[in-house]
Short mmCIF file of C-alpha atoms and ligand atoms in Angstrom, two decimals:
data_model
loop_
_atom_site.label_atom_id
_atom_site.label_comp_id
_atom_site.label_asym_id
_atom_site.label_seq_id
_atom_site.Cartn_x
_atom_site.Cartn_y
_atom_site.Cartn_z
CA UNK J 17 0.01 -0.22 -0.02
CA UNK J 18 1.19 3.48 -1.09
CA UNK J 19 0.58 5.70 1.97
CA UNK J 20 0.59 8.99 0.86
CA UNK J 21 -1.75 7.78 -2.20
CA UNK J 22 -4.41 6.82 0.12
CA UNK J 23 -6.84 9.81 1.31
CA UNK J 24 -9.28 10.09 4.53
CA UNK J 25 -11.73 7.57 2.94
CA UNK J 26 -9.31 4.92 1.44
CA UNK J 27 -7.69 4.83 4.71
CA UNK J 28 -10.74 4.44 6.70
CA UNK J 29 -12.21 1.69 4.58
CA UNK J 30 -9.10 -0.45 4.47
CA UNK J 31 -8.39 0.18 7.63
CA UNK J 32 -11.57 -0.08 8.82
CA UNK J 33 -11.62 -3.71 7.95
CA UNK J 34 -8.83 -4.53 10.38
CA UNK J 35 -10.49 -2.63 13.22
CA UNK J 36 -8.76 0.75 13.28
CA UNK J 37 -11.25 3.10 14.39
CA UNK J 38 -11.43 6.79 12.90
CA UNK J 39 -9.40 8.36 15.70
CA UNK J 40 -6.25 6.31 14.64
CA UNK J 41 -6.82 7.11 11.04
CA UNK J 42 -6.76 10.76 12.07
CA UNK J 43 -3.37 10.61 14.39
CA UNK J 44 -1.72 9.09 11.70
CA UNK J 45 -2.50 11.45 9.27
CA UNK J 46 -1.69 14.00 11.90
CA UNK J 47 1.86 12.25 11.84
CA UNK J 48 2.30 12.04 8.09
CA UNK J 49 0.89 15.37 6.95
CA UNK J 50 1.21 17.86 10.28
CA UNK J 51 4.30 16.32 11.72
CA UNK J 52 5.77 15.22 8.43
CA UNK J 53 7.07 12.16 10.11
CA UNK J 54 8.71 9.54 7.84
CA UNK J 55 7.02 6.97 9.90
CA UNK J 56 3.52 8.48 10.71
CA UNK J 57 2.17 5.65 12.69
CA UNK J 58 5.41 5.64 14.93
CA UNK J 59 3.62 7.91 17.71
CA UNK J 60 0.17 6.89 17.11
CA UNK J 61 0.07 3.78 19.70
CA UNK J 62 -2.24 2.05 17.09
CA UNK J 63 -3.14 -1.62 17.85
CA UNK J 64 -0.11 -4.13 17.90
CA UNK J 65 -1.86 -5.83 15.15
CA UNK J 66 -2.28 -2.73 13.01
CA UNK J 67 1.52 -1.66 13.59
CA UNK J 68 2.83 -4.85 12.58
CA UNK J 69 0.42 -4.86 9.42
CA UNK J 70 1.55 -1.26 8.85
CA UNK J 71 5.36 -2.18 8.77
CA UNK J 72 4.56 -4.94 6.69
CA UNK J 73 2.51 -3.76 4.27
CA UNK J 74 2.53 0.02 4.05
CA UNK J 75 5.10 2.15 2.14
CA UNK J 76 5.90 5.50 3.04
CA UNK J 77 7.28 6.67 -0.18
CA UNK J 78 10.48 8.48 0.15
CA UNK J 79 12.67 10.56 -2.52
CA UNK J 80 15.74 12.06 -2.76
CA UNK J 81 16.23 15.86 -2.69
CA UNK J 82 18.97 15.94 -5.37
CA UNK J 83 19.27 19.44 -5.81
CA UNK J 84 17.96 22.75 -4.10
CA UNK J 85 18.62 25.78 -5.46
CA UNK J 86 17.73 28.99 -3.52
CA UNK J 87 17.37 32.63 -5.77
CA UNK J 88 19.42 35.36 -4.83
CA UNK J 89 16.88 37.77 -6.20
CA UNK J 90 13.78 36.77 -4.72
CA UNK J 91 14.54 33.85 -2.54
CA UNK J 92 12.19 31.07 -4.36
CA UNK J 93 13.64 27.71 -3.88
CA UNK J 94 13.96 24.74 -6.78
CA UNK J 95 13.75 21.10 -5.85
CA UNK J 96 15.33 18.59 -7.91
CA UNK J 97 13.49 15.70 -6.70
CA UNK J 98 14.83 11.90 -7.55
CA UNK J 99 11.91 9.08 -7.79
CA UNK J 100 12.13 5.81 -6.70
CA UNK J 101 12.76 4.77 -10.63
CA UNK J 102 15.74 7.57 -10.96
CA UNK J 103 13.30 9.92 -12.99
CA UNK J 104 13.30 13.32 -11.53
CA UNK J 105 10.92 16.13 -11.02
CA UNK J 106 10.89 19.82 -10.43
CA UNK J 107 9.05 22.05 -7.93
CA UNK J 108 9.63 25.41 -6.97
CA UNK J 109 8.68 27.58 -3.70
CA UNK J 110 7.89 31.06 -4.27
CA UNK J 111 7.48 33.13 -1.10
CA UNK J 112 5.12 36.29 -1.67
CA UNK J 113 4.22 38.49 1.12
CA UNK J 114 2.21 36.08 3.69
CA UNK J 115 1.89 33.28 1.30
CA UNK J 116 4.02 30.51 0.17
CA UNK J 117 2.99 29.01 -2.96
CA UNK J 118 4.35 26.07 -4.56
CA UNK J 119 4.43 25.03 -8.25
CA UNK J 120 4.04 21.64 -8.54
CA UNK J 121 4.48 18.54 -11.33
CA UNK J 122 2.03 16.37 -12.17
CA UNK J 123 3.95 14.36 -14.47
CA UNK J 124 7.60 13.46 -15.85
CA UNK J 125 7.93 15.51 -18.69
CA UNK J 126 4.81 16.32 -21.20
CA UNK J 127 3.00 15.23 -23.82
CA UNK J 128 1.54 18.34 -24.87
CA UNK J 129 4.85 19.83 -26.78
CA UNK J 130 3.81 23.54 -26.59
CA UNK J 131 6.89 24.69 -28.94
CA UNK J 132 7.89 27.31 -26.19
CA UNK J 133 8.08 25.14 -23.42
CA UNK J 134 10.97 23.47 -22.16
CA UNK J 135 9.22 20.58 -20.49
CA UNK J 136 7.27 19.89 -23.77
CA UNK J 137 10.51 19.39 -25.38
CA UNK J 138 11.16 16.31 -23.00
CA UNK J 139 7.97 14.69 -24.23
CA UNK J 140 6.01 12.75 -21.85
CA UNK J 141 7.86 9.99 -19.81
CA UNK J 142 5.28 8.79 -17.13
CA UNK J 143 2.63 10.01 -15.03
CA UNK J 144 3.17 10.76 -11.27
CA UNK J 145 1.01 9.10 -9.01
CA UNK J 146 -0.73 10.93 -6.21
CA UNK J 147 2.13 10.20 -3.45
CA UNK J 148 4.76 11.38 -6.00
CA UNK J 149 2.53 14.75 -6.07
CA UNK J 150 2.10 14.94 -2.56
CA UNK J 151 5.53 14.21 -1.54
CA UNK J 152 6.65 17.25 -3.27
CA UNK J 153 4.61 19.17 -1.03
CA UNK J 154 5.72 17.44 2.31
CA UNK J 155 9.66 17.53 1.43
CA UNK J 156 9.56 21.17 0.48
CA UNK J 157 7.24 21.70 3.87
CA UNK J 158 10.01 19.82 5.59
CA UNK J 159 12.91 22.04 3.91
CA UNK J 160 11.17 25.07 5.57
CA UNK J 161 10.99 23.66 8.98
CA UNK J 162 14.66 22.80 8.60
CA UNK J 163 15.77 26.25 7.06
CA UNK J 164 14.12 28.74 9.63
CA UNK J 165 16.49 31.30 8.33
CA UNK J 166 14.60 31.27 5.05
CA UNK J 167 11.17 32.17 6.97
CA UNK J 168 12.83 35.03 9.15
CA UNK J 169 14.84 36.80 6.17
CA UNK J 170 11.06 36.89 4.61
CA UNK J 171 9.63 38.43 7.53
CA UNK J 172 7.53 34.94 8.04
CA UNK J 173 6.61 33.36 11.27
CA UNK J 174 8.23 30.57 12.25
CA UNK J 175 5.25 28.31 12.08
CA UNK J 176 4.44 29.27 8.46
CA UNK J 177 3.98 26.74 5.82
CA UNK J 178 2.82 26.40 2.36
CA UNK J 179 -0.55 28.31 1.79
CA UNK J 180 -0.74 27.86 -1.76
CA UNK J 181 -0.68 25.13 -4.59
CA UNK J 182 -0.56 25.65 -8.36
CA UNK J 183 -0.12 22.97 -10.79
CA UNK J 184 2.51 24.81 -13.29
CA UNK J 185 5.36 22.63 -13.03
CA UNK J 186 6.28 20.13 -15.55
CA UNK J 187 3.24 18.38 -17.04
CA UNK J 188 -0.63 18.88 -17.92
CA UNK J 189 -2.34 18.06 -14.56
CA UNK J 190 -5.42 17.07 -16.78
CA UNK J 191 -3.74 14.34 -18.68
CA UNK J 192 -3.07 13.06 -15.10
CA UNK J 193 -6.67 13.61 -13.52
CA UNK J 194 -7.09 10.61 -11.25
CA UNK J 195 -3.62 10.89 -9.26
CA UNK J 196 -3.87 14.91 -9.40
CA UNK J 197 -7.55 14.67 -8.24
CA UNK J 198 -6.58 12.03 -4.94
CA UNK J 199 -3.49 14.65 -4.07
CA UNK J 200 -5.96 17.39 -4.03
CA UNK J 201 -8.56 15.62 -1.78
CA UNK J 202 -5.58 14.98 0.83
CA UNK J 203 -4.60 18.82 0.26
CA UNK J 204 -7.84 19.87 1.24
CA UNK J 205 -8.79 17.69 3.80
CA UNK J 206 -8.49 19.03 7.77
CA UNK J 207 -6.86 15.64 8.67
CA UNK J 208 -4.47 16.36 5.50
CA UNK J 209 -2.36 19.40 4.51
CA UNK J 210 -5.67 21.55 5.34
CA UNK J 211 -5.19 23.88 2.47
CA UNK J 212 -8.21 25.71 1.26
CA UNK J 213 -9.54 24.58 -2.04
CA UNK J 214 -9.68 28.19 -3.66
CA UNK J 215 -6.18 28.04 -2.78
CA UNK J 216 -5.34 25.00 -5.18
CA UNK J 217 -4.84 25.89 -8.62
CA UNK J 218 -5.09 23.75 -11.96
CA UNK J 219 -3.34 25.03 -14.78
CA UNK J 220 -4.36 23.35 -18.09
CA UNK J 221 -3.19 23.72 -21.56
CA UNK J 222 -6.86 23.41 -22.47
CA UNK J 223 -8.02 19.90 -22.17
CA UNK J 224 -11.42 20.60 -22.59
CA UNK J 225 -12.64 17.07 -21.31
CA UNK J 226 -10.45 17.09 -18.64
CA UNK J 227 -11.41 20.48 -17.55
CA UNK J 228 -15.10 19.55 -17.77
CA UNK J 229 -14.65 16.83 -15.50
CA UNK J 230 -12.36 18.58 -12.90
CA UNK J 231 -14.80 21.48 -12.80
CA UNK J 232 -17.43 18.75 -12.02
CA UNK J 233 -15.68 16.88 -9.31
CA UNK J 234 -13.64 19.61 -7.84
CA UNK J 235 -16.04 22.85 -8.32
CA UNK J 236 -14.31 24.44 -5.52
CA UNK J 237 -10.59 24.80 -6.67
CA UNK J 238 -9.44 27.34 -8.73
CA UNK J 239 -8.78 27.08 -12.42
CA UNK J 240 -6.14 28.46 -14.90
CA UNK J 241 -6.38 28.52 -18.90
CA UNK J 242 -3.14 28.73 -20.43
CA UNK J 243 -4.21 30.71 -23.48
CA UNK J 244 -1.12 32.35 -25.33
CA UNK J 245 -3.14 33.32 -28.51
CA UNK J 246 -6.16 34.66 -29.72
CA UNK J 247 -6.62 33.14 -33.34
CA UNK J 248 -7.10 29.51 -33.55
CA UNK J 249 -4.53 29.04 -36.12
CA UNK J 250 -2.14 30.72 -34.18
CA UNK J 251 -2.76 29.02 -31.12
CA UNK J 252 -2.40 25.64 -32.88
CA UNK J 253 1.23 26.69 -34.06
CA UNK J 254 2.38 27.39 -30.50
CA UNK J 255 0.10 24.71 -28.73
CA UNK J 256 -0.44 21.49 -31.01
CA UNK J 257 -3.72 20.65 -27.95
CA UNK J 258 -5.45 23.40 -29.82
CA UNK J 259 -6.22 21.00 -32.87
CA UNK J 260 -7.98 18.60 -30.51
CA UNK J 261 -9.58 20.88 -28.17
CA UNK J 262 -10.04 24.43 -30.09
CA UNK J 263 -9.78 27.67 -28.36
CA UNK J 264 -13.32 28.85 -29.41
CA UNK J 265 -14.75 25.64 -27.53
CA UNK J 266 -12.65 26.08 -24.37
CA UNK J 267 -14.04 29.82 -24.12
CA UNK J 268 -17.81 28.92 -25.19
CA UNK J 269 -17.30 26.57 -21.91
CA UNK J 270 -16.15 28.93 -19.62
CA UNK J 271 -18.20 31.71 -20.68
CA UNK J 272 -21.14 29.27 -20.05
CA UNK J 273 -19.78 28.03 -16.62
CA UNK J 274 -19.17 31.79 -15.84
CA UNK J 275 -22.99 31.84 -15.21
CA UNK J 276 -22.52 29.51 -11.94
CA UNK J 277 -18.85 29.60 -11.39
CA UNK J 278 -18.26 31.40 -8.34
CA UNK J 279 -14.71 32.43 -8.60
CA UNK J 280 -12.64 34.06 -11.50
CA UNK J 281 -11.10 31.83 -14.27
CA UNK J 282 -7.21 32.93 -14.69
CA UNK J 283 -5.84 33.64 -18.06
CA UNK J 284 -2.41 33.04 -18.96
CA UNK J 285 -0.77 34.90 -21.75
CA UNK J 286 2.47 33.95 -22.20
CA UNK J 287 3.80 37.36 -24.53
CA UNK J 288 6.27 36.70 -27.45
CA UNK J 289 7.58 39.11 -29.15
CA UNK J 290 6.16 39.81 -32.67
CA UNK J 291 4.15 36.59 -32.24
CA UNK J 292 1.06 37.71 -29.69
CA UNK J 293 2.28 41.05 -28.45
CA UNK J 294 0.09 43.44 -30.75
CA UNK J 295 -2.57 45.97 -30.11
CA UNK J 296 -4.77 44.06 -31.98
CA UNK J 297 -4.09 40.77 -30.52
CA UNK J 298 -5.15 43.04 -27.15
CA UNK J 299 -8.23 44.38 -28.66
CA UNK J 300 -9.14 40.39 -29.87
CA UNK J 301 -8.18 39.21 -26.51
CA UNK J 302 -10.54 41.78 -24.67
CA UNK J 303 -13.09 40.86 -26.79
CA UNK J 304 -12.89 37.08 -26.55
CA UNK J 305 -13.09 37.61 -22.80
CA UNK J 306 -15.60 40.19 -22.79
CA UNK J 307 -18.35 38.04 -20.96
CA UNK J 308 -16.34 35.61 -18.82
CA UNK J 309 -15.25 36.35 -15.39
CA UNK J 310 -11.32 36.58 -15.64
CA UNK J 311 -8.13 37.73 -14.27
CA UNK J 312 -5.26 37.83 -16.56
CA UNK J 313 -1.54 37.02 -15.91
CA UNK J 314 0.73 38.32 -19.14
CA UNK J 315 3.62 36.25 -18.66
CA UNK J 316 6.72 37.11 -20.86
CA UNK J 317 8.25 34.64 -22.52
CA UNK J 318 11.16 33.03 -21.02
CA UNK J 319 13.16 32.27 -23.96
CA UNK J 320 14.26 28.36 -24.50
CA UNK J 321 17.42 27.41 -26.40
CA UNK J 322 17.13 26.24 -29.13
CA UNK J 323 14.31 28.66 -30.31
CA UNK J 324 13.44 31.88 -32.65
CA UNK J 325 10.73 33.14 -29.92
CA UNK J 326 12.05 36.02 -28.02
CA UNK J 327 10.76 37.90 -24.98
CA UNK J 328 8.57 40.83 -25.76
CA UNK J 329 9.92 44.24 -25.66
CA UNK J 330 9.01 45.89 -22.13
CA UNK J 331 7.25 49.26 -23.79
CA UNK J 332 5.14 46.75 -25.94
CA UNK J 333 4.12 44.55 -23.28
CA UNK J 334 3.11 47.53 -20.96
CA UNK J 335 0.94 48.86 -23.53
CA UNK J 336 -0.56 45.55 -24.28
CA UNK J 337 -1.66 45.54 -20.61
CA UNK J 338 -2.60 49.28 -20.62
CA UNK J 339 -4.93 48.37 -23.41
CA UNK J 340 -6.51 45.63 -21.56
CA UNK J 341 -6.78 47.26 -18.45
CA UNK J 342 -8.73 50.31 -19.89
CA UNK J 343 -11.06 47.88 -21.45
CA UNK J 344 -11.90 46.95 -17.77
CA UNK J 345 -10.00 43.73 -17.63
CA UNK J 346 -8.19 42.82 -14.42
CA UNK J 347 -4.47 42.02 -15.43
CA UNK J 348 -1.21 42.15 -14.25
CA UNK J 349 2.36 41.72 -15.71
CA UNK J 350 3.83 38.37 -13.85
CA UNK J 351 7.41 38.40 -14.41
CA UNK J 352 8.54 34.53 -13.56
CA UNK J 353 10.34 34.05 -10.44
CA UNK J 354 13.61 32.47 -9.87
CA UNK J 355 15.14 33.41 -13.04
CA UNK J 356 18.89 33.20 -11.75
CA UNK J 357 18.30 29.31 -11.02
CA UNK J 358 15.98 27.94 -14.02
CA UNK J 359 12.82 28.21 -11.82
CA UNK J 360 10.84 30.02 -14.04
CA UNK J 361 7.82 28.94 -16.22
CA UNK J 362 8.58 26.82 -19.00
CA UNK J 363 12.22 26.30 -17.63
CA UNK J 364 11.27 23.35 -15.73
CA UNK J 365 13.04 20.27 -17.39
CA UNK J 366 15.51 17.52 -16.39
CA UNK J 367 16.73 15.22 -19.12
CA UNK J 368 17.96 12.64 -16.80
CA UNK J 369 16.90 9.20 -17.60
CA UNK J 370 16.46 6.40 -14.98
CA UNK J 371 20.31 5.35 -14.15
N1 LIG G 405 0.66 21.99 -18.57
C1 LIG G 405 0.10 23.23 -17.72
C2 LIG G 405 0.72 23.58 -16.75
C3 LIG G 405 2.27 23.57 -16.68
S1 LIG G 405 2.73 24.91 -17.76
C4 LIG G 405 -0.63 24.56 -18.62
O1 LIG G 405 0.52 24.37 -19.80
O2 LIG G 405 -1.11 25.51 -18.09
C5 LIG G 405 2.57 26.93 -16.59
C6 LIG G 405 2.64 27.93 -17.37
O3 LIG G 405 3.93 28.10 -17.76
C7 LIG G 405 1.66 27.94 -18.57
O4 LIG G 405 1.02 28.98 -18.76
C8 LIG G 405 2.87 27.72 -20.07
O5 LIG G 405 2.22 27.86 -20.91
C9 LIG G 405 3.76 28.88 -18.89
N2 LIG G 405 5.07 28.64 -20.12
C10 LIG G 405 5.65 27.63 -20.66
N3 LIG G 405 6.78 27.40 -21.41
C11 LIG G 405 6.90 29.16 -20.86
C12 LIG G 405 8.24 30.21 -21.43
N4 LIG G 405 9.42 29.16 -22.28
N5 LIG G 405 7.61 31.41 -21.02
C13 LIG G 405 6.89 31.68 -20.11
N6 LIG G 405 5.78 30.90 -19.70
C14 LIG G 405 6.19 29.75 -20.51
FE1 LIG G 406 2.70 20.60 -21.19
FE2 LIG G 406 2.01 23.03 -20.42
FE3 LIG G 406 4.36 22.80 -21.34
FE4 LIG G 406 2.38 22.84 -22.70
S1 LIG G 406 3.02 24.68 -21.50
S2 LIG G 406 4.20 21.40 -23.08
S3 LIG G 406 1.04 21.62 -21.72
S4 LIG G 406 3.72 21.69 -19.60
#
């Protein structure tokens, strides 16, 4: 049994048959997710029979932190985690005022092949299990606990831990929806990581079927659409997934959903020099988003090699933002964090194959 892949319901039903009470499940989950113990039942004093069973049958996933880099500019922290089969995934901690956000990976690599994205260039190696998604949060929380100076330098209290989760690392989360959903159920659970649902964001390149299913089963979390273009043809060039799920269909769905969904959808728009940064693009964007509840993040492209795509000119970028703003759209330019440690969007990549 892969312990971190079991949510409260799984544990209760599986262990209930062994005579384990809810109270024990609760203490063991507290050991795992609050005390961050690598043997969550060590202190839980479960019945001897159960303890023997656990020691024999339950595995508590361990990963190696093979590399940790702290940005000199903004204190973001990039982790490289080595999984049991040798593959590596990356996660990034991003402090911002009183929040600590972690950017998580959902897959090793990605099948979608967006042309501006490093991870896309790797192709898909495999999906992550729920436990491999959660361990990124657990390990990062352990690191925070061990590095009191990091919190201190940021003027954060010593008990502060991760408050927000975004699935914006490696992979397309909606291509691995089952495991992502399981991991999120443990993140939200007061017995688990106890994060508010709205502080968990799934970002998608536009997997419409997955988005429909996710909104159905997880209506309270937040969603981001990586849009990046205003015409079908241009978007299909940048993001092959657009041929399968055209932008028009996705926006129709978001428009319809806007009537019942209480929160805003986040629209991510990576701005690429001379590709999607004209005022005509801004006008078209404003028109397409007119009756959808959105917030727009403009992300200046982080150039990847080899590629002919370039970062936008700052003046043009600001003009693009101002245009949207004047149209009444809530918009921000999001300079990526951790540029000096290659932790920025689209720079999460590992080439290492299992050794
Ligand atoms: N697969 C999901 C989530 C991971 S990518 C998605 O595509 O939404 C997280 C964000 O980084 C996406 O908006 C993606 O388009 C953006 N991104 C990828 N490569 C980038 C680059 N080189 N520069 C800036 N943003 C990039
Ligand atoms: Fe995959 Fe997202 Fe990168 Fe596209 S931008 S290749 S969907 S990780």
